[in-house]
Coordinates of C-alpha atoms in Angstrom, one line a residue:
M251 CA 0.0 0.0 0.0
N252 CA 1.5 3.3 -1.1
L253 CA 1.0 6.1 1.5
T254 CA 2.6 9.0 -0.4
Y255 CA -0.4 11.3 -0.5
H256 CA -0.8 14.5 -2.5
E257 CA -2.8 15.7 0.5
A258 CA -2.4 14.6 4.1
I259 CA -1.8 16.2 7.5
L260 CA 0.7 14.8 10.0
F261 CA 0.1 15.7 13.6
N262 CA 1.6 14.9 17.0
S263 CA -0.8 13.7 19.6
N264 CA -1.1 11.5 22.7
V265 CA -4.6 10.3 21.8
G266 CA -6.1 8.4 24.8
G267 CA -3.5 9.8 27.2
G268 CA -0.7 7.4 26.1
S269 CA 2.6 8.3 24.6
Y270 CA 2.9 11.0 22.0
D271 CA 3.1 9.7 18.5
I272 CA 2.8 10.9 14.9
W273 CA -0.6 10.5 13.3
L274 CA -1.8 11.0 9.8
Y275 CA -5.1 12.6 8.6
Q276 CA -6.4 12.1 5.1
P277 CA -8.8 15.0 4.1
F278 CA -10.4 13.0 1.2
T279 CA -11.4 10.1 3.4
G280 CA -11.6 11.8 6.8
R281 CA -9.6 8.9 8.3
T282 CA -6.8 9.2 10.8
M283 CA -4.2 6.6 11.4
K284 CA -1.4 6.2 13.9
L285 CA 2.0 5.9 12.2
T286 CA 4.5 5.5 15.1
Q287 CA 4.4 3.5 18.2
N288 CA 5.7 5.0 21.4
L289 CA 8.3 7.1 19.6
G290 CA 7.1 10.7 20.0
A291 CA 7.4 13.3 22.7
E292 CA 5.4 16.4 23.6
F293 CA 7.7 18.6 21.6
S294 CA 7.7 16.4 18.4
I295 CA 7.2 18.3 15.2
P296 CA 6.9 16.2 11.9
Y297 CA 8.6 17.5 8.8
W298 CA 7.6 16.0 5.4
S299 CA 10.2 15.2 2.9
P300 CA 9.7 17.1 -0.4
D301 CA 8.7 14.0 -2.3
A302 CA 6.2 13.1 0.5
Q303 CA 7.7 9.6 0.8
S304 CA 9.0 10.1 4.3
F305 CA 8.9 12.4 7.4
T306 CA 11.3 13.1 10.2
F307 CA 10.8 14.3 13.8
I308 CA 12.6 14.6 17.1
G309 CA 11.0 12.2 19.5
K310 CA 11.6 10.0 22.6
N311 CA 14.9 10.5 24.3
N312 CA 15.6 13.5 21.9
M313 CA 16.3 11.0 19.1
V314 CA 15.9 12.1 15.4
F315 CA 13.7 9.5 13.6
V316 CA 13.0 9.1 9.9
F317 CA 9.8 7.3 9.0
N318 CA 9.2 5.9 5.5
L319 CA 5.5 5.9 4.6
N320 CA 5.8 3.1 2.0
S321 CA 7.6 0.6 4.1
R322 CA 6.2 1.8 7.5
K323 CA 9.8 1.4 8.7
W324 CA 11.7 3.9 10.8
A325 CA 15.4 4.7 11.4
Q326 CA 17.0 6.4 14.4
I327 CA 19.8 8.6 13.2
D328 CA 21.0 11.0 15.9
Q329 CA 20.3 12.6 19.3
I330 CA 19.9 16.4 19.4
E331 CA 18.2 19.2 21.3
P332 CA 14.3 19.3 21.2
Y333 CA 12.8 21.9 18.9
T334 CA 15.9 21.9 16.6
L335 CA 14.8 22.6 13.1
L336 CA 15.1 19.7 10.7
S337 CA 15.5 20.6 7.0
W338 CA 15.2 18.2 4.1
S339 CA 17.3 18.6 1.0
P340 CA 15.3 19.2 -2.2
D341 CA 16.0 15.7 -3.4
S342 CA 14.7 14.2 -0.1
Q343 CA 18.0 12.4 0.3
Y344 CA 19.7 14.5 3.1
L345 CA 18.7 16.0 6.4
A346 CA 20.4 19.2 7.7
Y347 CA 20.3 20.2 11.4
V348 CA 22.3 21.8 14.1
K349 CA 24.2 19.9 16.8
S350 CA 27.0 21.2 19.0
N351 CA 28.0 24.2 17.0
R352 CA 28.0 22.2 13.8
I353 CA 25.8 22.0 10.7
V354 CA 25.2 18.3 10.3
I355 CA 24.4 16.9 6.8
Y356 CA 23.0 13.4 7.1
N357 CA 22.4 11.0 4.1
I358 CA 19.3 9.0 5.2
Y359 CA 20.0 6.2 2.7
A360 CA 23.7 5.7 3.1
H361 CA 23.5 6.6 6.9
T362 CA 26.6 8.7 6.6
S363 CA 27.1 12.3 7.6
G364 CA 29.4 15.3 7.3
S365 CA 29.4 18.6 9.2
I366 CA 30.4 22.2 9.0
V367 CA 31.7 23.9 12.2
Q368 CA 29.8 27.1 12.9
Y369 CA 29.8 28.7 16.4
G370 CA 26.4 29.5 17.7
V371 CA 24.5 28.3 14.6
T372 CA 20.7 27.8 14.6
D373 CA 17.9 27.2 12.2
V374 CA 19.9 25.7 9.3
Q375 CA 18.0 25.0 6.1
W376 CA 18.6 24.2 2.5
F377 CA 18.3 26.6 -0.4
P378 CA 16.0 25.2 -3.1
S379 CA 19.1 24.6 -5.3
G380 CA 20.4 22.0 -2.8
E381 CA 23.8 23.7 -3.1
A382 CA 23.8 26.0 -0.1
F383 CA 22.4 26.6 3.4
L384 CA 20.7 29.5 5.2
F385 CA 21.3 29.8 8.9
A386 CA 21.5 32.2 11.9
A387 CA 24.6 32.8 13.9
P388 CA 26.3 35.6 15.8
D389 CA 28.6 38.0 14.0
E390 CA 32.0 39.2 15.4
A391 CA 30.1 41.8 17.6
G392 CA 27.8 39.1 19.0
N393 CA 24.7 40.2 17.0
T394 CA 22.7 37.4 15.4
Q395 CA 22.7 37.6 11.6
L396 CA 21.5 35.5 8.7
F397 CA 24.2 33.8 6.6
K398 CA 24.5 31.8 3.5
I399 CA 27.1 29.1 3.0
N400 CA 27.8 26.5 0.4
R401 CA 27.1 22.9 1.3
D402 CA 30.9 22.2 1.2
G403 CA 31.4 24.8 3.9
M404 CA 32.9 27.4 1.5
N405 CA 31.8 30.9 0.5
K406 CA 30.1 32.1 3.7
Q407 CA 28.2 35.3 3.2
Q408 CA 26.5 37.6 5.8
I409 CA 23.0 38.7 4.6
T410 CA 21.7 40.9 7.4
K411 CA 23.0 43.8 9.5
N412 CA 20.9 43.2 12.6
T413 CA 21.6 45.1 15.8
E414 CA 18.3 44.4 17.6
G415 CA 19.0 41.2 19.4
P416 CA 18.4 37.5 18.8
L417 CA 16.5 36.1 15.8
H418 CA 14.1 33.2 16.1
N419 CA 12.1 30.9 13.9
V420 CA 14.2 31.6 10.8
R421 CA 12.4 30.2 7.7
I422 CA 13.5 30.4 4.1
S423 CA 10.8 30.9 1.5
P424 CA 10.1 28.0 -0.8
N425 CA 11.6 29.8 -3.8
G426 CA 14.7 30.8 -1.8
E427 CA 14.3 34.5 -2.4
F428 CA 13.2 35.7 1.1
A429 CA 13.6 34.6 4.7
L430 CA 11.6 35.5 7.8
Y431 CA 12.3 35.5 11.5
T432 CA 10.7 36.6 14.8
S433 CA 12.3 38.9 17.3
P434 CA 13.3 39.8 20.0
G435 CA 11.8 37.1 22.2
A436 CA 8.6 35.4 23.5
S437 CA 6.8 38.2 25.3
I438 CA 7.2 40.5 22.4
S439 CA 7.5 38.7 19.1
L440 CA 7.5 40.6 15.8
I441 CA 7.9 39.1 12.3
T442 CA 10.5 40.5 9.9
T443 CA 11.1 39.3 6.3
V444 CA 14.4 39.8 4.4
N445 CA 15.1 39.9 0.7
L446 CA 18.1 37.5 0.6
S447 CA 19.6 39.1 -2.5
T448 CA 19.5 42.7 -1.3
G449 CA 19.4 42.3 2.5
V450 CA 16.4 44.7 2.6
S451 CA 14.0 43.9 5.5
Y452 CA 10.3 44.5 6.1
Q453 CA 8.6 44.3 9.5
L454 CA 5.0 43.0 9.5
Q455 CA 2.3 44.8 11.5
G456 CA 1.3 41.7 13.4
G457 CA -1.4 41.3 16.0
P458 CA -2.6 43.8 18.6
Q459 CA -0.5 42.4 21.5
A460 CA 2.8 42.1 19.4
K461 CA 2.8 38.4 20.2
N462 CA 3.1 36.8 16.7
Y463 CA 4.1 33.1 16.6
F464 CA 4.6 30.2 14.2
P465 CA 5.0 32.2 11.0
E466 CA 4.8 29.9 7.8
W467 CA 5.4 30.7 4.2
S468 CA 2.7 30.0 1.6
P469 CA 3.8 27.5 -1.1
D470 CA 4.1 30.3 -3.7
S471 CA 6.3 32.3 -1.3
S472 CA 4.1 35.4 -1.5
T473 CA 2.3 35.3 1.8
I474 CA 3.0 34.5 5.5
A475 CA 0.5 33.0 7.9
Y476 CA 1.0 33.3 11.6
S477 CA -0.7 33.1 15.0
A478 CA -1.4 36.5 16.7
T479 CA -2.3 36.4 20.4
D480 CA -5.1 38.6 21.6
I481 CA -7.3 39.0 24.7
V482 CA -11.1 38.6 24.2
N483 CA -13.4 38.7 27.3
N484 CA -10.4 38.3 29.6
Q485 CA -9.4 35.1 27.7
Y486 CA -6.4 34.6 25.5
V487 CA -7.2 33.7 21.9
S488 CA -5.1 33.4 18.8
L489 CA -6.0 35.3 15.6
I490 CA -5.2 33.3 12.4
Q491 CA -3.7 36.0 10.2
T492 CA -1.8 36.5 6.9
D493 CA 0.2 39.3 5.4
S494 CA 2.2 39.8 2.2
R495 CA 5.9 39.2 2.4
V496 CA 6.6 42.9 2.4
G497 CA 3.6 43.8 4.7
G498 CA 0.7 46.1 4.2
Q499 CA -1.9 43.4 3.4
Q500 CA -2.8 42.0 6.8
K501 CA -6.0 39.9 7.1
T502 CA -7.6 38.0 10.0
W503 CA -9.2 34.7 8.9
A504 CA -10.3 32.8 12.0
V505 CA -9.9 32.7 15.8
S506 CA -8.4 29.8 17.8
T507 CA -9.2 29.4 21.5
C508 CA -5.5 28.8 22.2
F509 CA -2.9 31.3 23.3
S510 CA -0.9 30.5 20.2
T511 CA -1.1 27.8 17.5
P512 CA 1.1 26.3 14.8
L513 CA -0.3 26.7 11.3
S514 CA 0.2 24.9 8.1
W515 CA -0.7 25.7 4.5
S516 CA -2.4 23.2 2.2
P517 CA -0.3 22.1 -0.8
D518 CA -2.3 24.4 -3.1
G519 CA -2.0 27.4 -0.8
K520 CA -5.8 27.8 -0.6
R521 CA -6.4 26.6 3.0
L522 CA -4.8 26.9 6.4
A523 CA -4.8 24.3 9.2
Y524 CA -4.4 25.3 12.8
L525 CA -5.0 24.0 16.3
S526 CA -7.8 25.0 18.7
G527 CA -9.9 23.6 21.5
C528 CA -7.7 24.9 24.3
S529 CA -9.6 25.3 27.6
N530 CA -8.1 27.0 30.6
Q531 CA -4.9 27.4 28.7
E532 CA -4.3 23.7 28.3
Q533 CA -3.1 22.2 25.1
A534 CA -5.2 22.0 21.9
D535 CA -7.4 19.0 21.2
E536 CA -8.8 20.1 17.8
I537 CA -7.5 20.7 14.2
W538 CA -9.4 23.2 12.1
V539 CA -9.1 24.1 8.5
I540 CA -10.1 27.5 6.9
D541 CA -10.7 27.8 3.2
L542 CA -9.4 31.3 2.2
N543 CA -11.9 31.4 -0.6
S544 CA -14.8 30.9 1.8
P545 CA -13.5 32.1 5.1
N546 CA -16.8 32.2 7.0
N547 CA -16.9 28.5 7.5
P548 CA -13.9 27.0 9.2
I549 CA -14.2 23.2 9.6
K550 CA -13.1 21.0 12.5
I551 CA -11.4 18.0 11.0
V552 CA -9.8 16.2 14.0
E553 CA -10.5 16.0 17.7
A554 CA -7.9 14.2 19.9
K555 CA -6.2 14.9 23.2
W556 CA -3.7 16.4 23.1
I557 CA -2.3 17.9 19.8
T558 CA 0.9 19.9 19.8
S559 CA 2.0 20.2 16.2
L560 CA 0.8 19.6 12.6
Q561 CA 2.1 19.8 9.1
W562 CA 0.3 19.6 5.8
S563 CA 2.0 17.6 3.0
P564 CA 4.1 19.6 0.5
Q565 CA 3.4 20.3 -3.1
V566 CA 4.4 17.1 -5.0
H567 CA 4.8 17.6 -8.7
D568 CA 3.9 14.7 -10.9
V569 CA 7.0 13.1 -12.3
E570 CA 7.9 10.1 -14.4
P571 CA 8.0 7.0 -12.1
Y572 CA 11.4 6.0 -13.5
K573 CA 14.7 7.8 -13.8
L574 CA 17.6 7.0 -16.2
F575 CA 20.8 5.6 -14.6
L576 CA 23.8 6.1 -16.8
N577 CA 27.4 5.1 -15.8
Q578 CA 30.2 5.9 -18.3
I579 CA 32.8 3.8 -16.4
Y580 CA 30.8 0.6 -16.6
R581 CA 29.3 1.6 -20.0
V582 CA 25.7 0.9 -19.1
S583 CA 22.4 2.6 -18.8
F584 CA 18.9 1.5 -17.6
Y585 CA 15.8 2.9 -15.9
Y586 CA 15.1 2.5 -12.1
P587 CA 12.3 3.6 -9.8
Q588 CA 12.5 7.4 -9.3
N589 CA 12.1 7.2 -5.6
W590 CA 15.3 5.2 -5.1
R591 CA 18.3 7.2 -3.9
K592 CA 22.0 7.1 -4.6
V593 CA 24.1 5.4 -1.9
T594 CA 27.3 5.3 -4.0
E595 CA 28.0 5.8 -7.7
E596 CA 27.3 2.1 -8.1
R597 CA 24.4 1.5 -5.7
F598 CA 20.9 2.9 -5.4
E599 CA 18.3 2.0 -2.7
G600 CA 14.6 2.5 -2.0
S601 CA 12.2 1.2 0.6
D602 CA 11.1 -1.5 -1.8
G603 CA 14.3 -2.5 -3.4
F604 CA 17.8 -1.7 -4.6
F605 CA 20.4 -2.3 -7.4
Q606 CA 24.2 -2.3 -7.5
I607 CA 26.5 -2.7 -10.5
S608 CA 30.1 -4.0 -11.0
A609 CA 32.2 -5.9 -13.5
I610 CA 33.9 -9.3 -13.6
S611 CA 37.4 -9.9 -14.9
S612 CA 37.5 -13.5 -16.2
E613 CA 38.5 -15.4 -19.3
E614 CA 36.1 -18.2 -18.5
E615 CA 32.9 -18.9 -20.5
I616 CA 29.6 -17.4 -19.3
H617 CA 28.3 -20.6 -17.6
S618 CA 31.5 -20.9 -15.5
V619 CA 31.3 -17.2 -14.5
C620 CA 27.7 -17.6 -13.5
R621 CA 28.3 -20.7 -11.4
A622 CA 31.2 -19.0 -9.6
E623 CA 29.0 -16.1 -8.6
A624 CA 25.9 -18.3 -7.7
F625 CA 27.8 -20.7 -5.6
H626 CA 30.2 -18.3 -3.9
V627 CA 31.7 -19.7 -0.7
L628 CA 29.7 -17.1 1.4
Q629 CA 26.4 -18.3 -0.1
P630 CA 24.9 -14.9 -0.9
Y631 CA 22.1 -16.6 -2.8
G632 CA 21.5 -19.4 -0.3
T633 CA 22.5 -23.0 -0.6
N634 CA 20.5 -23.8 -3.8
P635 CA 20.4 -20.8 -6.2
R636 CA 18.8 -21.2 -9.6
I637 CA 20.7 -20.2 -12.8
F638 CA 18.9 -19.4 -16.0
P639 CA 20.8 -18.8 -19.3
A640 CA 19.6 -15.8 -21.3
L641 CA 20.4 -13.3 -24.1
V642 CA 20.5 -9.6 -23.2
Q643 CA 21.2 -7.0 -25.9
A644 CA 22.2 -10.0 -28.1
Q645 CA 24.9 -10.9 -25.6
E646 CA 25.3 -14.2 -23.6
A647 CA 23.9 -13.7 -20.1
C648 CA 22.5 -15.5 -17.1
F649 CA 20.1 -14.7 -14.3
I650 CA 20.7 -15.9 -10.7
F651 CA 17.8 -16.2 -8.3
P652 CA 18.2 -17.1 -4.6
S653 CA 16.9 -20.2 -2.8
E654 CA 14.5 -19.9 0.1
D655 CA 17.3 -20.1 2.7
Q656 CA 19.1 -17.0 1.4
P657 CA 20.3 -14.9 4.4
V658 CA 17.8 -12.2 5.3
E659 CA 20.4 -9.4 5.2
M660 CA 20.9 -10.0 1.4
R661 CA 17.5 -8.3 0.9
N662 CA 16.2 -10.8 -1.7
Q663 CA 19.2 -10.2 -3.9
A664 CA 19.3 -11.7 -7.4
A665 CA 21.8 -11.0 -10.2
L666 CA 22.3 -10.7 -13.9
I667 CA 25.7 -11.4 -15.5
V668 CA 26.1 -10.4 -19.2
K669 CA 29.1 -10.5 -21.5
Y670 CA 30.2 -7.0 -22.7
P671 CA 30.0 -6.5 -26.5
S672 CA 33.6 -5.6 -26.1
P673 CA 35.8 -5.8 -23.0
V674 CA 35.8 -2.6 -20.8
V675 CA 38.9 -1.2 -19.2
I676 CA 38.4 0.2 -15.7
Q677 CA 41.4 1.7 -13.8
G678 CA 43.8 -0.2 -15.9
S679 CA 42.1 -3.7 -15.7
T680 CA 40.1 -5.4 -18.4
Y681 CA 36.6 -6.7 -17.7
S682 CA 34.6 -9.1 -19.9
Y683 CA 31.4 -9.3 -17.9
F684 CA 29.0 -6.8 -16.4
I685 CA 27.0 -7.8 -13.3
L686 CA 23.9 -6.2 -11.9
W687 CA 22.6 -7.1 -8.5
A688 CA 19.1 -6.2 -7.5
D689 CA 16.2 -7.5 -5.4
Q690 CA 14.5 -10.2 -7.4
D691 CA 11.2 -8.3 -7.6
H692 CA 12.9 -5.5 -9.7
L693 CA 15.7 -7.3 -11.5
I694 CA 13.7 -8.2 -14.7
S695 CA 12.3 -4.7 -15.1
L696 CA 15.7 -3.2 -14.7
V697 CA 17.2 -5.6 -17.3
K698 CA 14.5 -4.9 -19.8
T699 CA 15.8 -1.3 -20.2
L700 CA 19.6 -2.2 -20.0
T701 CA 21.7 -0.7 -22.8
F702 CA 25.4 -0.8 -23.4
I703 CA 26.9 2.6 -24.2

């Protein structure tokens, strides 16, 4: 079952008074489902990957978890401070976050990481190009500024000239042209936007109490939604407001019964989701949605104690289900599922399969080469693999399929060995055979598009 929705809302809740966990709500069906089991914490905030295949959050014991919606499997990748911003790379392959004065860049498929040392860094996030980061950090005078730096740690540039104190909730716009932040603190919280190419800033009017929280960019980067605290009949409420990125177009759309509430834009930018149902300043137990085209009728979509955060799924653009893999060294190309990610130049993996390529240097005939691979001393295909002779691209070939006692860690690995049309030289050695390993559910479909180049 594929759970990558064009529209879904993730939220953090301890429904029934148990542990906090991440839940999913489907607007089209009205269904909610619990995705994690005893992994969340009260401070957990889910962050969708751009391809809507996965999400990440900081949960129990301050651990960073990544959850794949297709496989329903999760990975635990690091331990960091609660409320640290988690930022996905545009290709959904890397996470960036701050830990111990470092920008950490973590590959969720290879489970490897690198880091950039940056004293006092906060709120790191990717530019849409995937080649640079935006972050906040103190300058030499101790004032917090916005900076841009390449993903290799080079070419650091200061963007702002702030002298007004700390910056919080830094968020880059989806198109990478603007950023926003709140300042100076919690009791007074004003929203400022910055043109990242010019450094020009704009302060938004905000609500009547100057308590503006949880600002969020619209998908088209034109508008900011936020929660503005006010007092009505001696009770704190939260006004659901929007303004243009340069101010001057403030609108109030709805009222939440909470002191403040996180908000989230629908993928099409036409609706806003927010929390409500706070009584006596307790936590929220409702999710509401307001349609900006018919704002007089906000709709309650979820009721569950307690809810602390929410995020609507991102805009996912329809793409071809397959991508072209082309390797000049091994002289091959073929198509693979587009949601698989590169682990190395020779290996790609997804939640539902993998492939890896290599070459074999041998003067033996094809049947001998195939038997040597199939009955390797380590038994990667089990004790009784099956070998099937074949022709691939008019070349002698064979398929190797595993027996039922194949080790589980081999992930259902099967193989194709095919003779090159002419031997290939790699790093000074000559190779006569190409080998493709893949899970047996995908091997045939990969081979059908195999071409020697």
